[in-house]
PDB file of C-alpha atoms in Angstrom:
ATOM      1  CA  MET A1227      -9.649 -10.119 -22.763  1.00  0.00           C
ATOM      2  CA  ASN A1228     -12.112  -7.824 -24.508  1.00  0.00           C
ATOM      3  CA  VAL A1229     -10.005  -6.481 -27.383  1.00  0.00           C
ATOM      4  CA  PRO A1230     -11.479  -2.933 -27.410  1.00  0.00           C
ATOM      5  CA  LYS A1231     -10.264  -2.531 -23.802  1.00  0.00           C
ATOM      6  CA  ILE A1232      -6.694  -2.403 -25.162  1.00  0.00           C
ATOM      7  CA  ASN A1233      -7.303   1.347 -25.562  1.00  0.00           C
ATOM      8  CA  GLU A1234      -8.160   1.739 -21.898  1.00  0.00           C
ATOM      9  CA  ILE A1235      -5.266  -0.468 -20.741  1.00  0.00           C
ATOM     10  CA  PHE A1236      -2.683   1.712 -22.465  1.00  0.00           C
ATOM     11  CA  PHE A1237      -4.511   4.908 -21.445  1.00  0.00           C
ATOM     12  CA  GLU A1238      -4.130   3.977 -17.774  1.00  0.00           C
ATOM     13  CA  TYR A1239      -0.641   2.553 -18.254  1.00  0.00           C
ATOM     14  CA  LEU A1240       0.643   5.862 -19.622  1.00  0.00           C
ATOM     15  CA  ALA A1241      -1.320   8.065 -17.229  1.00  0.00           C
ATOM     16  CA  TYR A1242      -0.318   6.133 -14.103  1.00  0.00           C
ATOM     17  CA  TRP A1243       2.838   4.075 -14.575  1.00  0.00           C
ATOM     18  CA  GLU A1244       4.658   6.473 -16.908  1.00  0.00           C
ATOM     19  CA  SER A1245       2.972   9.589 -15.464  1.00  0.00           C
ATOM     20  CA  GLY A1246       2.779  10.856 -19.005  1.00  0.00           C
ATOM     21  CA  LEU A1247      -0.459  10.538 -20.973  1.00  0.00           C
ATOM     22  CA  GLN A1248      -0.059  12.199 -24.352  1.00  0.00           C
ATOM     23  CA  ALA A1249      -2.547  11.790 -27.172  1.00  0.00           C
ATOM     24  CA  SER A1250       0.182  11.483 -29.809  1.00  0.00           C
ATOM     25  CA  ARG A1251       2.011   8.774 -27.839  1.00  0.00           C
ATOM     26  CA  LEU A1252      -1.159   6.794 -27.173  1.00  0.00           C
ATOM     27  CA  ALA A1253      -2.067   7.066 -30.868  1.00  0.00           C
ATOM     28  CA  LYS A1254       1.331   5.648 -31.863  1.00  0.00           C
ATOM     29  CA  ILE A1255       0.957   2.692 -29.502  1.00  0.00           C
ATOM     30  CA  LEU A1256      -2.542   1.895 -30.735  1.00  0.00           C
ATOM     31  CA  GLY A1257      -1.826   2.550 -34.411  1.00  0.00           C
ATOM     32  CA  GLN A1258      -4.566   5.161 -34.626  1.00  0.00           C
ATOM     33  CA  SER A1259      -4.732   8.857 -35.436  1.00  0.00           C
ATOM     34  CA  ARG A1260      -4.196  11.428 -32.716  1.00  0.00           C
ATOM     35  CA  GLU A1261      -7.634  12.932 -33.350  1.00  0.00           C
ATOM     36  CA  HIS A1262      -9.324   9.518 -33.089  1.00  0.00           C
ATOM     37  CA  VAL A1263      -7.561   8.747 -29.809  1.00  0.00           C
ATOM     38  CA  GLN A1264      -8.364  12.151 -28.318  1.00  0.00           C
ATOM     39  CA  ARG A1265     -12.051  11.866 -29.232  1.00  0.00           C
ATOM     40  CA  ASN A1266     -12.754   8.147 -28.790  1.00  0.00           C
ATOM     41  CA  THR A1267     -10.363   7.071 -26.034  1.00  0.00           C
ATOM     42  CA  ILE A1268      -9.213   9.953 -23.835  1.00  0.00           C
ATOM     43  CA  SER A1269     -12.368  12.068 -23.826  1.00  0.00           C
ATOM     44  CA  ARG A1270     -14.662   9.044 -23.551  1.00  0.00           C
ATOM     45  CA  PHE A1271     -12.619   7.587 -20.703  1.00  0.00           C
ATOM     46  CA  GLU A1272     -12.796  10.859 -18.768  1.00  0.00           C
ATOM     47  CA  ARG A1273     -16.563  11.062 -19.240  1.00  0.00           C
ATOM     48  CA  THR A1274     -17.306   7.417 -18.482  1.00  0.00           C
ATOM     49  CA  TYR A1275     -15.156   6.950 -15.380  1.00  0.00           C
ATOM     50  CA  ARG A1276     -14.954  10.533 -14.089  1.00  0.00           C
ATOM     51  CA  VAL A1277     -11.219  10.121 -13.932  1.00  0.00           C
ATOM     52  CA  ARG A1278      -9.111  13.036 -12.736  1.00  0.00           C
ATOM     53  CA  LEU A1279      -6.140  13.989 -14.907  1.00  0.00           C
ATOM     54  CA  ILE A1280      -3.580  16.573 -13.806  1.00  0.00           C
ATOM     55  CA  ASN A1281      -0.863  18.295 -15.807  1.00  0.00           C
ATOM     56  CA  SER A1282       2.501  16.608 -15.516  1.00  0.00           C
ATOM     57  CA  GLN A1283       5.053  18.063 -17.942  1.00  0.00           C
ATOM     58  CA  GLY A1284       4.052  20.330 -20.786  1.00  0.00           C
ATOM     59  CA  ARG A1285       1.222  18.632 -22.660  1.00  0.00           C
ATOM     60  CA  MET A1286       1.468  15.375 -20.693  1.00  0.00           C
ATOM     61  CA  ARG A1287      -1.062  14.427 -18.039  1.00  0.00           C
ATOM     62  CA  LYS A1288      -1.177  11.790 -15.313  1.00  0.00           C
ATOM     63  CA  LEU A1289      -3.761  10.181 -13.075  1.00  0.00           C
ATOM     64  CA  ALA A1290      -4.424  11.934  -9.812  1.00  0.00           C
ATOM     65  CA  ASP A1291      -5.686   8.705  -8.245  1.00  0.00           C
ATOM     66  CA  THR A1292      -3.551   5.886  -6.854  1.00  0.00           C
ATOM     67  CA  SER A1293      -3.090   2.482  -8.476  1.00  0.00           C
ATOM     68  CA  GLU A1294      -6.119   1.253  -6.496  1.00  0.00           C
ATOM     69  CA  GLY A1295      -8.276   3.241  -8.902  1.00  0.00           C
ATOM     70  CA  LEU A1296      -6.998   1.474 -12.017  1.00  0.00           C
ATOM     71  CA  ARG A1297      -9.707  -0.431 -13.862  1.00  0.00           C
ATOM     72  CA  PHE A1298      -7.824  -1.987 -16.795  1.00  0.00           C
ATOM     73  CA  ALA A1299      -4.053  -1.588 -16.505  1.00  0.00           C
ATOM     74  CA  PRO A1300      -2.059  -3.658 -13.964  1.00  0.00           C
ATOM     75  CA  SER A1301      -2.273  -2.170 -10.476  1.00  0.00           C
ATOM     76  CA  ARG A1302       0.586  -4.138  -8.893  1.00  0.00           C
ATOM     77  CA  PRO A1303       4.269  -3.756  -9.848  1.00  0.00           C
ATOM     78  CA  SER A1304       4.631  -7.527 -10.264  1.00  0.00           C
ATOM     79  CA  ASP A1305       1.722  -7.608 -12.733  1.00  0.00           C
ATOM     80  CA  LEU A1306       3.155  -4.631 -14.628  1.00  0.00           C
ATOM     81  CA  VAL A1307       6.440  -6.515 -15.071  1.00  0.00           C
ATOM     82  CA  ARG A1308       4.563  -9.575 -16.338  1.00  0.00           C
ATOM     83  CA  MET A1309       2.708  -7.398 -18.858  1.00  0.00           C
ATOM     84  CA  LEU A1310       5.940  -5.768 -20.040  1.00  0.00           C
ATOM     85  CA  ASP A1311       7.618  -9.171 -20.344  1.00  0.00           C
ATOM     86  CA  GLY A1312       4.751 -10.449 -22.492  1.00  0.00           C
ATOM     87  CA  ILE A1313       4.835  -7.396 -24.751  1.00  0.00           C
ATOM     88  CA  SER A1314       8.618  -7.769 -25.114  1.00  0.00           C
ATOM     89  CA  ILE A1315       8.061 -11.296 -26.422  1.00  0.00           C
ATOM     90  CA  LEU A1316       5.486 -10.055 -28.948  1.00  0.00           C
ATOM     91  CA  PHE A1317       8.011  -7.544 -30.277  1.00  0.00           C
ATOM     92  CA  GLN A1318      11.121  -9.728 -30.095  1.00  0.00           C
ATOM     93  CA  ASN A1319      11.361  -9.862 -33.890  1.00  0.00           C
ATOM     94  CA  ALA A1320      10.769  -6.131 -34.314  1.00  0.00           C
ATOM     95  CA  PRO A1321      12.650  -4.482 -31.428  1.00  0.00           C
ATOM     96  CA  GLU A1322      12.654  -1.069 -33.104  1.00  0.00           C
ATOM     97  CA  ASP A1323       8.841  -1.016 -32.931  1.00  0.00           C
ATOM     98  CA  TYR A1324       8.609  -1.767 -29.178  1.00  0.00           C
ATOM     99  CA  PRO A1325       5.842   0.617 -28.066  1.00  0.00           C
ATOM    100  CA  LEU A1326       6.316   1.091 -24.299  1.00  0.00           C
ATOM    101  CA  GLY A1327       8.804   2.816 -22.050  1.00  0.00           C
ATOM    102  CA  VAL A1328      11.061   0.103 -20.625  1.00  0.00           C
ATOM    103  CA  ARG A1329      11.822  -3.444 -21.693  1.00  0.00           C
ATOM    104  CA  VAL A1330      12.169  -6.170 -19.076  1.00  0.00           C
ATOM    105  CA  GLU A1331      15.625  -7.739 -19.070  1.00  0.00           C
ATOM    106  CA  ASN A1332      15.026 -11.413 -18.311  1.00  0.00           C
ATOM    107  CA  PRO A1333      18.357 -13.295 -18.409  1.00  0.00           C
ATOM    108  CA  LEU A1334      16.624 -16.646 -17.835  1.00  0.00           C
ATOM    109  CA  HIS A1335      14.191 -16.274 -20.723  1.00  0.00           C
ATOM    110  CA  GLY A1336      14.635 -19.221 -23.038  1.00  0.00           C
ATOM    111  CA  LEU A1337      16.595 -21.252 -20.466  1.00  0.00           C
ATOM    112  CA  MET A1338      13.564 -23.096 -19.153  1.00  0.00           C
ATOM    113  CA  PRO A1339      12.705 -26.492 -20.703  1.00  0.00           C
ATOM    114  CA  GLU A1340      11.430 -25.783 -24.206  1.00  0.00           C
ATOM    115  CA  PRO A1341       8.994 -28.408 -25.542  1.00  0.00           C
ATOM    116  CA  ASP A1342       8.585 -29.155 -29.206  1.00  0.00           C
ATOM    117  CA  ALA A1343       6.124 -26.636 -30.630  1.00  0.00           C
ATOM    118  CA  GLU A1344       3.951 -29.274 -32.312  1.00  0.00           C
ATOM    119  CA  VAL A1345       3.800 -31.333 -29.113  1.00  0.00           C
ATOM    120  CA  PHE A1346       2.797 -28.287 -27.097  1.00  0.00           C
ATOM    121  CA  ARG A1347       0.222 -27.264 -29.704  1.00  0.00           C
ATOM    122  CA  ALA A1348      -1.417 -30.714 -29.591  1.00  0.00           C
ATOM    123  CA  LEU A1349      -1.552 -30.654 -25.780  1.00  0.00           C
ATOM    124  CA  TYR A1350      -2.842 -27.079 -25.685  1.00  0.00           C
ATOM    125  CA  ALA A1351      -5.532 -27.831 -28.279  1.00  0.00           C
ATOM    126  CA  ALA A1352      -6.617 -30.941 -26.357  1.00  0.00           C
ATOM    127  CA  CYS A1353      -6.804 -28.909 -23.149  1.00  0.00           C
ATOM    128  CA  THR A1354      -8.835 -26.207 -24.879  1.00  0.00           C
ATOM    129  CA  HIS A1355     -11.311 -28.663 -26.407  1.00  0.00           C
ATOM    130  CA  LYS A1356     -11.421 -30.965 -23.331  1.00  0.00           C
ATOM    131  CA  CYS A1357     -10.066 -33.905 -25.311  1.00  0.00           C
ATOM    132  CA  ALA A1358      -7.335 -36.512 -24.822  1.00  0.00           C
ATOM    133  CA  VAL A1359      -4.226 -37.347 -26.866  1.00  0.00           C
ATOM    134  CA  ARG A1360      -1.930 -40.373 -27.184  1.00  0.00           C
ATOM    135  CA  MET A1361       1.820 -40.031 -26.751  1.00  0.00           C
ATOM    136  CA  GLN A1362       5.129 -41.617 -25.812  1.00  0.00           C
ATOM    137  CA  TYR A1363       6.132 -40.082 -22.483  1.00  0.00           C
ATOM    138  CA  HIS A1364       9.550 -40.156 -20.832  1.00  0.00           C
ATOM    139  CA  SER A1365       8.987 -40.574 -17.085  1.00  0.00           C
ATOM    140  CA  LYS A1366      11.511 -41.433 -14.366  1.00  0.00           C
ATOM    141  CA  GLN A1367      10.755 -45.125 -14.944  1.00  0.00           C
ATOM    142  CA  GLY A1368      11.367 -45.019 -18.705  1.00  0.00           C
ATOM    143  CA  VAL A1369       9.465 -44.312 -21.933  1.00  0.00           C
ATOM    144  CA  PHE A1370       5.858 -45.513 -21.973  1.00  0.00           C
ATOM    145  CA  PRO A1371       2.751 -45.092 -24.148  1.00  0.00           C
ATOM    146  CA  MET A1372       0.188 -42.851 -22.514  1.00  0.00           C
ATOM    147  CA  THR A1373      -3.279 -41.464 -23.114  1.00  0.00           C
ATOM    148  CA  PHE A1374      -3.524 -38.059 -21.481  1.00  0.00           C
ATOM    149  CA  SER A1375      -6.553 -35.838 -20.811  1.00  0.00           C
ATOM    150  CA  PRO A1376      -5.228 -32.332 -19.976  1.00  0.00           C
ATOM    151  CA  HIS A1377      -7.513 -29.902 -18.166  1.00  0.00           C
ATOM    152  CA  ALA A1378      -5.204 -27.102 -16.943  1.00  0.00           C
ATOM    153  CA  LEU A1379      -1.997 -25.286 -17.888  1.00  0.00           C
ATOM    154  CA  VAL A1380       0.197 -24.473 -14.865  1.00  0.00           C
ATOM    155  CA  GLN A1381       3.164 -22.077 -14.633  1.00  0.00           C
ATOM    156  CA  VAL A1382       5.583 -22.745 -11.774  1.00  0.00           C
ATOM    157  CA  PRO A1383       8.976 -21.042 -11.331  1.00  0.00           C
ATOM    158  CA  ASP A1384      11.085 -23.641 -13.125  1.00  0.00           C
ATOM    159  CA  ARG A1385       8.705 -24.989 -15.775  1.00  0.00           C
ATOM    160  CA  VAL A1386       5.268 -25.158 -17.385  1.00  0.00           C
ATOM    161  CA  HIS A1387       3.194 -28.308 -17.106  1.00  0.00           C
ATOM    162  CA  PHE A1388      -0.267 -29.596 -18.002  1.00  0.00           C
ATOM    163  CA  ARG A1389      -2.453 -31.047 -15.275  1.00  0.00           C
ATOM    164  CA  GLY A1390      -4.556 -33.989 -16.410  1.00  0.00           C
ATOM    165  CA  TYR A1391      -5.486 -37.652 -16.268  1.00  0.00           C
ATOM    166  CA  ALA A1392      -3.006 -40.257 -17.518  1.00  0.00           C
ATOM    167  CA  GLN A1393      -3.478 -43.893 -18.483  1.00  0.00           C
ATOM    168  CA  TRP A1394      -0.235 -45.698 -19.279  1.00  0.00           C
ATOM    169  CA  ALA A1395      -1.330 -48.941 -20.958  1.00  0.00           C
ATOM    170  CA  ALA A1396      -3.985 -49.840 -23.477  1.00  0.00           C
ATOM    171  CA  GLY A1397      -6.992 -51.273 -21.699  1.00  0.00           C
ATOM    172  CA  GLN A1398      -5.745 -50.265 -18.269  1.00  0.00           C
ATOM    173  CA  GLU A1399      -8.798 -49.732 -16.101  1.00  0.00           C
ATOM    174  CA  LYS A1400      -7.478 -46.996 -13.833  1.00  0.00           C
ATOM    175  CA  GLY A1401      -4.972 -44.220 -14.300  1.00  0.00           C
ATOM    176  CA  MET A1402      -4.258 -41.140 -12.200  1.00  0.00           C
ATOM    177  CA  PHE A1403      -4.074 -37.366 -12.357  1.00  0.00           C
ATOM    178  CA  ILE A1404      -0.525 -36.153 -12.926  1.00  0.00           C
ATOM    179  CA  ASP A1405       1.487 -33.061 -13.836  1.00  0.00           C
ATOM    180  CA  LEU A1406       2.801 -33.710 -17.342  1.00  0.00           C
ATOM    181  CA  VAL A1407       5.923 -31.845 -18.494  1.00  0.00           C
ATOM    182  CA  PRO A1408       5.528 -31.272 -22.256  1.00  0.00           C
ATOM    183  CA  ALA A1409       9.307 -31.235 -22.831  1.00  0.00           C
ATOM    184  CA  ARG A1410       9.357 -34.922 -21.728  1.00  0.00           C
ATOM    185  CA  VAL A1411       6.980 -36.011 -24.498  1.00  0.00           C
ATOM    186  CA  GLU A1412       8.998 -37.933 -27.092  1.00  0.00           C
ATOM    187  CA  SER A1413       6.225 -38.202 -29.686  1.00  0.00           C
ATOM    188  CA  ILE A1414       2.530 -37.438 -29.851  1.00  0.00           C
ATOM    189  CA  ASP A1415      -0.455 -38.411 -31.953  1.00  0.00           C
ATOM    190  CA  GLY A1416      -2.039 -35.129 -32.977  1.00  0.00           C
ATOM    191  CA  GLU A1417      -5.474 -36.729 -33.413  1.00  0.00           C
ATOM    192  CA  MET A1418      -7.731 -35.793 -30.502  1.00  0.00           C
ATOM    193  CA  ILE A1419      -9.805 -38.344 -28.590  1.00  0.00           C
ATOM    194  CA  TRP A1420     -13.169 -36.955 -27.571  1.00  0.00           C
ATOM    195  CA  ASP A1421     -13.942 -39.180 -24.570  1.00  0.00           C
ATOM    196  CA  ALA A1422     -11.497 -37.469 -22.181  1.00  0.00           C
ATOM    197  CA  VAL A1423     -11.565 -37.836 -18.395  1.00  0.00           C
ATOM    198  CA  PRO A1424     -13.142 -34.630 -17.007  1.00  0.00           C
ATOM    199  CA  SER A1425     -11.394 -32.325 -14.531  1.00  0.00           C
ATOM    200  CA  SER A1426     -14.303 -32.738 -12.093  1.00  0.00           C
ATOM    201  CA  GLU A1427     -12.734 -36.030 -10.979  1.00  0.00           C
ATOM    202  CA  ASP A1428      -9.427 -34.352 -10.002  1.00  0.00           C
ATOM    203  CA  ALA A1429      -9.958 -33.944  -6.248  1.00  0.00           C
ATOM    204  CA  ASP A1430      -6.507 -32.391  -5.600  1.00  0.00           C
ATOM    205  CA  TRP A1431      -7.153 -29.739  -8.235  1.00  0.00           C
ATOM    206  CA  HIS A1432     -10.481 -28.665  -6.767  1.00  0.00           C
ATOM    207  CA  SER A1433      -9.357 -28.831  -3.128  1.00  0.00           C
ATOM    208  CA  LYS A1434      -8.133 -25.437  -1.896  1.00  0.00           C
ATOM    209  CA  SER A1435      -6.854 -24.153   1.423  1.00  0.00           C
ATOM    210  CA  SER A1436      -4.602 -21.457   2.841  1.00  0.00           C
ATOM    211  CA  ALA A1437      -0.858 -22.061   2.689  1.00  0.00           C
ATOM    212  CA  VAL A1438       1.053 -20.801   5.728  1.00  0.00           C
ATOM    213  CA  TYR A1439       4.803 -20.151   5.890  1.00  0.00           C
ATOM    214  CA  ARG A1440       7.039 -19.032   8.770  1.00  0.00           C
ATOM    215  CA  LEU A1441      10.316 -17.193   8.399  1.00  0.00           C
ATOM    216  CA  SER A1442      13.119 -19.500   9.548  1.00  0.00           C
ATOM    217  CA  SER A1443      14.446 -18.739  13.030  1.00  0.00           C
ATOM    218  CA  GLU A1444      17.858 -20.073  11.969  1.00  0.00           C
ATOM    219  CA  LEU A1445      18.592 -17.179   9.613  1.00  0.00           C
ATOM    220  CA  PRO A1446      21.289 -14.604  10.474  1.00  0.00           C
ATOM    221  CA  ALA A1447      19.653 -11.567  12.068  1.00  0.00           C
ATOM    222  CA  ALA A1448      20.679  -9.180   9.293  1.00  0.00           C
ATOM    223  CA  LEU A1449      19.327 -11.493   6.593  1.00  0.00           C
ATOM    224  CA  ALA A1450      16.059 -12.023   8.481  1.00  0.00           C
ATOM    225  CA  ALA A1451      15.638  -8.241   8.694  1.00  0.00           C
ATOM    226  CA  VAL A1452      16.147  -7.923   4.931  1.00  0.00           C
ATOM    227  CA  LEU A1453      13.504 -10.589   4.254  1.00  0.00           C
ATOM    228  CA  ARG A1454      11.022  -8.956   6.640  1.00  0.00           C
ATOM    229  CA  GLN A1455      11.386  -5.722   4.687  1.00  0.00           C
ATOM    230  CA  GLU A1456      11.188  -7.476   1.311  1.00  0.00           C
ATOM    231  CA  TRP A1457       8.095  -9.533   2.172  1.00  0.00           C
ATOM    232  CA  ALA A1458       6.314  -6.977   4.380  1.00  0.00           C
ATOM    233  CA  SER A1459       3.383  -6.638   1.965  1.00  0.00           C
ATOM    234  CA  SER A1460       2.706 -10.397   2.285  1.00  0.00           C
ATOM    235  CA  MET A1461       2.934 -10.601   6.087  1.00  0.00           C
ATOM    236  CA  THR A1462      -0.360  -8.933   6.921  1.00  0.00           C
ATOM    237  CA  ASP A1463      -1.409 -10.954   9.997  1.00  0.00           C
ATOM    238  CA  ASN A1464      -0.044  -8.969  12.955  1.00  0.00           C
ATOM    239  CA  SER A1465      -1.109 -11.709  15.364  1.00  0.00           C
ATOM    240  CA  ARG A1466       1.468 -14.054  13.810  1.00  0.00           C
ATOM    241  CA  PRO A1467       4.872 -12.360  13.444  1.00  0.00           C
ATOM    242  CA  ASP A1468       7.157 -13.535  10.648  1.00  0.00           C
ATOM    243  CA  THR A1469       4.278 -15.501   9.114  1.00  0.00           C
ATOM    244  CA  MET A1470       2.950 -15.332   5.568  1.00  0.00           C
ATOM    245  CA  VAL A1471      -0.458 -16.665   4.561  1.00  0.00           C
ATOM    246  CA  ILE A1472      -1.366 -17.351   0.934  1.00  0.00           C
ATOM    247  CA  PRO A1473      -5.120 -17.884   0.628  1.00  0.00           C
ATOM    248  CA  SER A1474      -6.833 -20.421  -1.606  1.00  0.00           C
ATOM    249  CA  VAL A1475      -3.937 -22.549  -2.900  1.00  0.00           C
ATOM    250  CA  ARG A1476      -4.832 -25.688  -4.839  1.00  0.00           C
ATOM    251  CA  LYS A1477      -3.624 -28.917  -3.227  1.00  0.00           C
ATOM    252  CA  ALA A1478      -2.238 -29.998  -6.614  1.00  0.00           C
ATOM    253  CA  VAL A1479       0.074 -26.977  -6.884  1.00  0.00           C
ATOM    254  CA  LYS A1480       1.039 -26.406  -3.232  1.00  0.00           C
ATOM    255  CA  PRO A1481       4.207 -28.572  -3.462  1.00  0.00           C
ATOM    256  CA  TYR A1482       5.507 -26.185  -6.134  1.00  0.00           C
ATOM    257  CA  VAL A1483       4.750 -23.161  -3.947  1.00  0.00           C
ATOM    258  CA  ASP A1484       6.627 -24.828  -1.069  1.00  0.00           C
ATOM    259  CA  ARG A1485       9.582 -25.551  -3.325  1.00  0.00           C
ATOM    260  CA  ALA A1486       9.720 -22.000  -4.685  1.00  0.00           C
ATOM    261  CA  LEU A1487       9.612 -20.316  -1.272  1.00  0.00           C
ATOM    262  CA  ARG A1488      11.543 -22.634   1.015  1.00  0.00           C
ATOM    263  CA  TYR A1489      15.150 -22.107  -0.098  1.00  0.00           C
ATOM    264  CA  ARG A1490      17.083 -19.161  -1.462  1.00  0.00           C
ATOM    265  CA  TRP A1491      20.609 -18.222  -2.417  1.00  0.00           C
ATOM    266  CA  PHE A1492      22.210 -15.083  -0.984  1.00  0.00           C
ATOM    267  CA  GLY A1493      25.597 -14.654  -2.594  1.00  0.00           C
ATOM    268  CA  ASN A1494      27.320 -18.046  -2.375  1.00  0.00           C
ATOM    269  CA  ASP A1495      25.263 -19.229   0.605  1.00  0.00           C
ATOM    270  CA  HIS A1496      22.084 -21.307   0.456  1.00  0.00           C
ATOM    271  CA  TYR A1497      19.490 -20.733   3.194  1.00  0.00           C
ATOM    272  CA  GLU A1498      16.188 -22.210   4.287  1.00  0.00           C
ATOM    273  CA  THR A1499      13.932 -19.172   4.390  1.00  0.00           C
ATOM    274  CA  TRP A1500      10.152 -19.798   4.417  1.00  0.00           C
ATOM    275  CA  ILE A1501       9.152 -23.033   6.182  1.00  0.00           C
ATOM    276  CA  PRO A1502       5.711 -24.530   5.429  1.00  0.00           C
ATOM    277  CA  GLN A1503       3.443 -24.736   8.459  1.00  0.00           C
ATOM    278  CA  THR A1504       0.546 -27.050   9.241  1.00  0.00           C
ATOM    279  CA  VAL A1505      -2.780 -25.244   8.840  1.00  0.00           C
ATOM    280  CA  GLU A1506      -4.825 -25.567  12.007  1.00  0.00           C
TER     281      GLU A1506
END
């Protein structure tokens, strides 16, 4: 992210999502003077983007345009929540200084598998520099030495993993691309190996296609109606009722999408909801 655009992000956040752009509030968030913010952020933004601001309450103003006109701040509610969650983490040690309107209450935060920080740092650095690292990895078959070349960091609902190429034994001619869970690494050699296997050889990572899901016909009628309402924004193909299409899903991550969508608890009952369909 271009750091100077932080000004514009919070300008639009206040003017649209909070419907309350106030120079003094924006100045407090950015740690700048009110005069500087009025001259160098608000006035410049209005001139550059011809944005329309209307009076809201007293000295507060809000955007007249819809979220589709946002250039910097999140335009979707789900992305706004992700932004708020990230900012909450940044201010977790200084809650009294939290700058925005509402914190996200995430009861599952911290309950996901938490890898050792040094292990994660070594993997992240190797991924960033396109290098490999050696480790002892705890797989379903036991603990084995491994050389791993990470090329991507993947967030799925129940964990974070690195995608990369693994070789399990010294001198082994051929390994395979796997999804490595950093919390399963028992020990790691922090020294990076520069001759890593490139991501260009990971066919499943570079192969993309649409993922299609159909609402289960076995659901109780009332529950099906609730899900149709809840997922209406994702069911945009009127020629296929009760069908959701997610474009451009990587083959390597589709199993996790299937797993996240297919089953759901409602109260004490567990239902099959979205069933993966074969793409014609």
